[in-house]
Short mmCIF file of C-alpha atoms in Angstrom, two decimals:
data_model
loop_
_atom_site.label_atom_id
_atom_site.label_comp_id
_atom_site.label_asym_id
_atom_site.label_seq_id
_atom_site.Cartn_x
_atom_site.Cartn_y
_atom_site.Cartn_z
CA UNK A 1 16.63 37.24 41.57
CA UNK A 2 20.03 38.77 40.80
CA UNK A 3 21.37 37.29 44.05
CA UNK A 4 20.24 33.78 43.05
CA UNK A 5 21.86 34.22 39.63
CA UNK A 6 25.10 35.34 41.29
CA UNK A 7 25.10 32.31 43.60
CA UNK A 8 24.48 30.05 40.63
CA UNK A 9 27.37 31.53 38.63
CA UNK A 10 29.77 31.30 41.58
CA UNK A 11 28.67 27.73 42.34
CA UNK A 12 29.24 26.79 38.73
CA UNK A 13 32.66 28.44 38.45
CA UNK A 14 33.95 26.57 41.52
CA UNK A 15 32.95 23.14 40.24
CA UNK A 16 32.63 23.37 36.48
CA UNK A 17 36.14 22.04 35.83
CA UNK A 18 35.26 18.69 37.44
CA UNK A 19 31.96 18.52 35.58
CA UNK A 20 33.68 19.14 32.25
CA UNK A 21 36.28 16.49 33.06
CA UNK A 22 33.52 13.97 33.84
CA UNK A 23 31.76 14.92 30.61
CA UNK A 24 34.93 14.32 28.58
CA UNK A 25 35.45 10.87 30.11
CA UNK A 26 31.82 9.89 29.59
CA UNK A 27 31.86 11.09 25.99
CA UNK A 28 34.92 9.01 25.18
CA UNK A 29 33.49 5.95 26.95
CA UNK A 30 30.15 6.30 25.15
CA UNK A 31 31.80 6.58 21.73
CA UNK A 32 34.56 3.98 22.06
CA UNK A 33 33.58 1.88 25.07
CA UNK A 34 34.96 1.76 28.58
CA UNK A 35 38.14 0.10 27.27
CA UNK A 36 39.10 3.44 25.74
CA UNK A 37 39.81 4.85 29.21
CA UNK A 38 43.15 4.43 30.92
CA UNK A 39 43.35 2.74 34.30
CA UNK A 40 43.75 6.07 36.15
CA UNK A 41 40.77 7.51 34.25
CA UNK A 42 38.61 4.53 35.20
CA UNK A 43 39.53 5.11 38.85
CA UNK A 44 38.82 8.82 38.43
CA UNK A 45 35.35 8.26 36.98
CA UNK A 46 33.50 7.24 40.21
CA UNK A 47 35.17 10.09 42.15
CA UNK A 48 33.98 12.65 39.63
CA UNK A 49 30.54 11.04 39.65
CA UNK A 50 30.28 11.38 43.42
CA UNK A 51 31.34 15.04 43.20
CA UNK A 52 28.73 15.73 40.52
CA UNK A 53 26.10 13.97 42.61
CA UNK A 54 27.04 16.13 45.60
CA UNK A 55 26.81 19.25 43.44
CA UNK A 56 23.36 18.21 42.27
CA UNK A 57 22.22 17.76 45.86
CA UNK A 58 23.47 21.23 46.80
CA UNK A 59 21.96 22.83 43.70
CA UNK A 60 18.56 21.38 44.56
CA UNK A 61 18.73 22.33 48.22
CA UNK A 62 19.55 26.04 47.64
CA UNK A 63 17.22 26.35 44.63
CA UNK A 64 19.72 27.33 41.99
CA UNK A 65 18.51 27.93 38.42
CA UNK A 66 16.68 25.04 36.81
CA UNK A 67 19.00 24.89 33.79
CA UNK A 68 21.95 24.04 36.03
CA UNK A 69 19.94 21.42 37.93
CA UNK A 70 18.82 19.80 34.65
CA UNK A 71 22.41 19.74 33.38
CA UNK A 72 23.67 18.04 36.56
CA UNK A 73 20.80 15.52 36.54
CA UNK A 74 21.65 14.54 32.96
CA UNK A 75 25.37 14.31 33.75
CA UNK A 76 24.80 12.18 36.88
CA UNK A 77 22.42 9.87 35.03
CA UNK A 78 24.97 9.23 32.28
CA UNK A 79 27.71 8.63 34.83
CA UNK A 80 25.54 6.27 36.89
CA UNK A 81 25.23 3.74 34.09
CA UNK A 82 29.00 3.63 33.62
CA UNK A 83 29.77 3.38 37.33
CA UNK A 84 27.02 0.96 38.39
CA UNK A 85 25.32 -0.24 35.22
CA UNK A 86 25.86 -3.51 33.34
CA UNK A 87 27.98 -2.92 30.27
CA UNK A 88 28.26 -6.46 28.95
CA UNK A 89 26.38 -7.63 25.88
CA UNK A 90 24.37 -10.84 25.78
CA UNK A 91 27.10 -12.53 23.75
CA UNK A 92 29.69 -11.60 26.36
CA UNK A 93 27.49 -12.96 29.15
CA UNK A 94 27.00 -16.27 27.32
CA UNK A 95 30.71 -16.53 26.56
CA UNK A 96 31.56 -15.72 30.18
CA UNK A 97 29.22 -18.45 31.40
CA UNK A 98 30.74 -21.17 29.22
CA UNK A 99 34.36 -20.05 29.44
CA UNK A 100 34.57 -19.23 33.14
CA UNK A 101 31.47 -19.25 35.36
CA UNK A 102 30.20 -22.78 34.73
CA UNK A 103 33.56 -24.62 34.89
CA UNK A 104 34.63 -22.65 37.96
CA UNK A 105 31.37 -23.55 39.70
CA UNK A 106 32.20 -27.22 39.00
CA UNK A 107 35.74 -26.75 40.30
CA UNK A 108 34.44 -25.20 43.52
CA UNK A 109 32.37 -28.35 44.20
CA UNK A 110 35.09 -30.90 43.45
CA UNK A 111 34.78 -32.52 46.91
CA UNK A 112 31.03 -32.96 46.57
CA UNK A 113 31.58 -34.29 43.05
CA UNK A 114 33.94 -36.97 44.32
CA UNK A 115 31.43 -37.95 47.02
CA UNK A 116 28.59 -38.16 44.47
CA UNK A 117 30.77 -40.21 42.12
CA UNK A 118 31.74 -42.58 44.94
CA UNK A 119 28.11 -43.15 45.87
CA UNK A 120 27.23 -43.97 42.26
CA UNK A 121 30.21 -46.34 41.87
CA UNK A 122 29.33 -48.14 45.11
CA UNK A 123 25.77 -48.66 43.89
CA UNK A 124 27.02 -49.96 40.53
CA UNK A 125 29.47 -52.45 42.07
CA UNK A 126 27.04 -53.73 44.72
CA UNK A 127 24.20 -54.24 42.23
CA UNK A 128 26.54 -55.91 39.72
CA UNK A 129 27.74 -58.43 42.31
CA UNK A 130 24.25 -59.13 43.63
CA UNK A 131 22.73 -59.71 40.20
CA UNK A 132 25.62 -61.93 39.12
CA UNK A 133 25.13 -64.06 42.25
CA UNK A 134 21.33 -64.16 41.96
CA UNK A 135 19.55 -62.83 38.82
CA UNK A 136 16.35 -62.23 40.80
CA UNK A 137 18.04 -59.19 42.35
CA UNK A 138 17.63 -57.54 38.93
CA UNK A 139 13.92 -56.93 39.56
CA UNK A 140 14.70 -55.13 42.81
CA UNK A 141 16.84 -52.57 41.03
CA UNK A 142 15.14 -52.07 37.66
CA UNK A 143 11.46 -51.39 37.10
CA UNK A 144 9.70 -53.40 34.40
CA UNK A 145 8.85 -50.36 32.24
CA UNK A 146 12.48 -49.25 32.27
CA UNK A 147 13.76 -52.74 31.51
CA UNK A 148 11.48 -52.93 28.45
CA UNK A 149 11.95 -56.67 28.15
CA UNK A 150 15.68 -56.62 28.93
CA UNK A 151 15.57 -58.80 32.03
CA UNK A 152 16.89 -62.25 33.09
CA UNK A 153 14.05 -63.99 31.21
CA UNK A 154 15.09 -62.46 27.85
CA UNK A 155 17.03 -64.53 25.36
CA UNK A 156 20.63 -63.73 24.47
CA UNK A 157 19.59 -63.04 20.88
CA UNK A 158 17.01 -60.47 22.04
CA UNK A 159 19.53 -58.75 24.32
CA UNK A 160 22.06 -58.58 21.50
CA UNK A 161 19.44 -57.11 19.19
CA UNK A 162 18.73 -54.29 21.68
CA UNK A 163 22.39 -53.30 21.50
CA UNK A 164 22.32 -52.97 17.71
CA UNK A 165 18.74 -51.92 16.89
CA UNK A 166 17.70 -51.72 13.27
CA UNK A 167 16.35 -48.20 13.26
CA UNK A 168 16.58 -45.47 10.67
CA UNK A 169 16.71 -41.76 11.26
CA UNK A 170 13.14 -41.48 10.04
CA UNK A 171 11.78 -43.88 12.67
CA UNK A 172 11.67 -41.45 15.54
CA UNK A 173 15.23 -40.89 16.70
CA UNK A 174 14.49 -37.21 17.26
CA UNK A 175 11.45 -38.09 19.39
CA UNK A 176 13.55 -40.59 21.35
CA UNK A 177 16.21 -37.95 21.91
CA UNK A 178 13.63 -35.48 23.23
CA UNK A 179 12.14 -38.08 25.58
CA UNK A 180 15.52 -39.13 26.96
CA UNK A 181 16.55 -35.52 27.46
CA UNK A 182 13.37 -34.88 29.47
CA UNK A 183 13.78 -38.04 31.56
CA UNK A 184 17.44 -37.45 32.37
CA UNK A 185 16.79 -33.80 33.19
CA UNK A 186 14.17 -34.88 35.73
CA UNK A 187 16.61 -37.25 37.41
CA UNK A 188 19.29 -34.56 37.63
CA UNK A 189 16.87 -31.91 38.90
CA UNK A 190 15.57 -34.28 41.59
CA UNK A 191 19.13 -35.04 42.66
CA UNK A 192 19.71 -31.30 43.01
CA UNK A 193 16.41 -30.29 44.59
CA UNK A 194 16.31 -33.11 47.15
CA UNK A 195 19.62 -31.90 48.56
CA UNK A 196 17.73 -29.53 50.85
CA UNK A 197 16.68 -32.53 52.95
CA UNK A 198 20.14 -32.84 54.55
CA UNK A 199 21.70 -34.69 51.55
CA UNK A 200 20.03 -38.03 52.30
CA UNK A 201 17.49 -38.18 49.42
CA UNK A 202 20.16 -37.03 46.96
CA UNK A 203 22.56 -39.72 48.15
CA UNK A 204 19.78 -42.34 47.89
CA UNK A 205 18.93 -41.27 44.34
CA UNK A 206 22.59 -41.42 43.28
CA UNK A 207 22.92 -44.86 44.87
CA UNK A 208 19.79 -46.14 43.13
CA UNK A 209 20.93 -44.74 39.78
CA UNK A 210 24.22 -46.60 40.19
CA UNK A 211 22.36 -49.78 41.13
CA UNK A 212 20.34 -49.66 37.92
CA UNK A 213 23.53 -49.31 35.90
CA UNK A 214 25.18 -52.21 37.74
CA UNK A 215 22.13 -54.44 37.29
CA UNK A 216 22.03 -53.86 33.53
CA UNK A 217 25.76 -54.49 33.16
CA UNK A 218 25.50 -57.70 35.19
CA UNK A 219 22.62 -58.95 33.04
CA UNK A 220 24.49 -58.45 29.78
CA UNK A 221 27.76 -59.73 31.23
CA UNK A 222 26.01 -62.97 32.19
CA UNK A 223 25.27 -63.48 28.47
CA UNK A 224 28.86 -62.66 27.38
CA UNK A 225 27.74 -59.27 26.12
CA UNK A 226 29.51 -57.14 28.73
CA UNK A 227 31.87 -55.35 26.33
CA UNK A 228 29.10 -54.68 23.83
CA UNK A 229 26.78 -53.37 26.56
CA UNK A 230 29.56 -51.13 27.89
CA UNK A 231 29.96 -49.45 24.52
CA UNK A 232 26.19 -49.14 24.11
CA UNK A 233 25.91 -47.43 27.52
CA UNK A 234 29.07 -45.35 27.60
CA UNK A 235 28.67 -43.61 24.23
CA UNK A 236 26.14 -41.37 25.95
CA UNK A 237 26.61 -42.50 29.54
CA UNK A 238 29.88 -40.63 30.12
CA UNK A 239 28.13 -37.31 29.50
CA UNK A 240 24.86 -38.33 31.15
CA UNK A 241 26.40 -39.82 34.29
CA UNK A 242 28.82 -36.91 34.60
CA UNK A 243 25.86 -34.50 34.45
CA UNK A 244 23.88 -36.44 37.06
CA UNK A 245 26.98 -36.62 39.28
CA UNK A 246 27.40 -32.84 39.07
CA UNK A 247 23.70 -32.38 39.86
CA UNK A 248 24.14 -34.66 42.86
CA UNK A 249 27.18 -32.63 43.93
CA UNK A 250 25.08 -29.45 43.78
CA UNK A 251 22.39 -31.13 45.89
CA UNK A 252 24.94 -32.38 48.43
CA UNK A 253 26.37 -28.87 48.67
CA UNK A 254 22.94 -27.48 49.49
CA UNK A 255 22.20 -30.17 52.03
CA UNK A 256 25.57 -29.74 53.74
CA UNK A 257 25.08 -25.97 54.01
CA UNK A 258 21.66 -26.50 55.62
CA UNK A 259 22.96 -29.14 58.03
CA UNK A 260 26.15 -27.24 58.93
CA UNK A 261 25.60 -23.53 58.24
CA UNK A 262 28.61 -22.39 60.31
CA UNK A 263 28.41 -18.76 61.38
CA UNK A 264 25.55 -18.01 58.94
CA UNK A 265 21.89 -18.72 59.52
CA UNK A 266 20.60 -21.78 57.69
CA UNK A 267 18.65 -19.61 55.25
CA UNK A 268 21.70 -17.47 54.43
CA UNK A 269 23.94 -20.53 54.11
CA UNK A 270 21.46 -22.22 51.77
CA UNK A 271 21.15 -19.04 49.67
CA UNK A 272 24.94 -18.76 49.40
CA UNK A 273 25.33 -22.40 48.34
CA UNK A 274 22.29 -22.14 46.09
CA UNK A 275 23.78 -19.39 43.92
CA UNK A 276 26.82 -21.50 43.10
CA UNK A 277 24.75 -24.67 42.69
CA UNK A 278 22.28 -22.92 40.38
CA UNK A 279 25.15 -21.86 38.11
CA UNK A 280 26.29 -25.48 37.95
CA UNK A 281 22.77 -26.76 37.28
CA UNK A 282 22.31 -24.41 34.34
CA UNK A 283 25.29 -26.12 32.73
CA UNK A 284 24.03 -29.59 33.71
CA UNK A 285 20.99 -29.03 31.50
CA UNK A 286 23.35 -28.34 28.59
CA UNK A 287 25.20 -31.59 29.31
CA UNK A 288 21.97 -33.55 29.43
CA UNK A 289 20.94 -32.07 26.10
CA UNK A 290 24.24 -33.32 24.62
CA UNK A 291 23.69 -36.73 26.25
CA UNK A 292 20.18 -36.88 24.79
CA UNK A 293 21.57 -36.25 21.30
CA UNK A 294 24.23 -38.93 21.76
CA UNK A 295 21.70 -41.39 23.13
CA UNK A 296 18.99 -40.69 20.59
CA UNK A 297 21.20 -40.42 17.51
CA UNK A 298 24.84 -41.47 17.88
CA UNK A 299 24.09 -44.65 19.81
CA UNK A 300 21.64 -45.78 17.14
CA UNK A 301 23.72 -44.76 14.16
CA UNK A 302 27.16 -45.89 15.38
CA UNK A 303 27.16 -49.68 15.54
CA UNK A 304 30.84 -50.58 15.86
CA UNK A 305 31.95 -51.20 19.46
CA UNK A 306 35.34 -49.57 18.99
CA UNK A 307 33.69 -46.43 17.61
CA UNK A 308 31.29 -46.26 20.56
CA UNK A 309 34.15 -46.58 23.05
CA UNK A 310 36.12 -43.96 21.12
CA UNK A 311 33.26 -41.49 21.38
CA UNK A 312 32.88 -42.29 25.10
CA UNK A 313 36.59 -41.78 25.79
CA UNK A 314 36.68 -38.56 23.78
CA UNK A 315 33.72 -37.06 25.60
CA UNK A 316 35.21 -38.05 28.96
CA UNK A 317 38.54 -36.38 28.20
CA UNK A 318 36.87 -33.27 26.82
CA UNK A 319 34.55 -32.82 29.81
CA UNK A 320 37.35 -33.34 32.34
CA UNK A 321 39.63 -30.90 30.53
CA UNK A 322 36.82 -28.37 30.21
CA UNK A 323 35.86 -28.43 33.88
CA UNK A 324 39.18 -28.92 35.62
CA UNK A 325 41.70 -27.09 33.47
CA UNK A 326 43.20 -24.46 35.83
CA UNK A 327 41.67 -21.00 35.45
CA UNK A 328 42.63 -17.79 37.16
CA UNK A 329 39.93 -16.02 39.10
CA UNK A 330 38.99 -12.51 38.05
CA UNK A 331 40.02 -9.74 40.42
#
């Protein structure tokens, strides 16, 4: 028994200085936060932790006294959470997502975003030209339930009335906003999820979405209501179409990684692309929520064309600045 006690005392004397140093650093970090440590102390912390962990392993293997083992276990547990644990609060995580992670995910997919935007613009232009040349093309692009009476058979007075509806806040604008948010979210999620099928369904959905927009614009332009319809659409459409374009870009990124995985396996390539795309999609839902509010409230309450275009231009500038303002990557 005396021999074990002697070994324990000698073991402790040889290493106690490092343990005490680790304890001092942990105590300061626990009281004042990790920012209270200097750069050299932060680099020293994992080294001291590894030494304490090694001491604990030795103490267990040669059956030193239990008090010493308990002390080392407690010390190593405290150090573990500072070396490997998450030290950010929920507020910091949310701020990090909006200030850095989401916009940088969008920046990383700028090529896919341009491709998705091009597909939507092509669909819009083609449908606009086809409907202007033959109004019957309208029914090929827009379903009857979505048109809701706004088709080539409608009168000009009816079409004008749909652009400036006489609705009050108490007549269900909040319900309309919730419905539109749900519908637009489904479109964006489909554009993202269908990307796994080698990009083709995503591209088709983006093209069809553009065709619907072009068909509606052509219909109203044929009745000399093109400018009015543009303001009615763009007050929310800038945010909504931007969100759907980003969702399409995320889907195209997934499909491209599956089709051309490079040196990775297809599963690994899809998982790698999926992490970045999922970050982008989390933000897309936020954009669609904003678009739903604009569509369900602002579009109904703001009736002046110049005001609608002003809101559309402002949202466009703000989203572009938010996503593509240069940011430095964290080291």
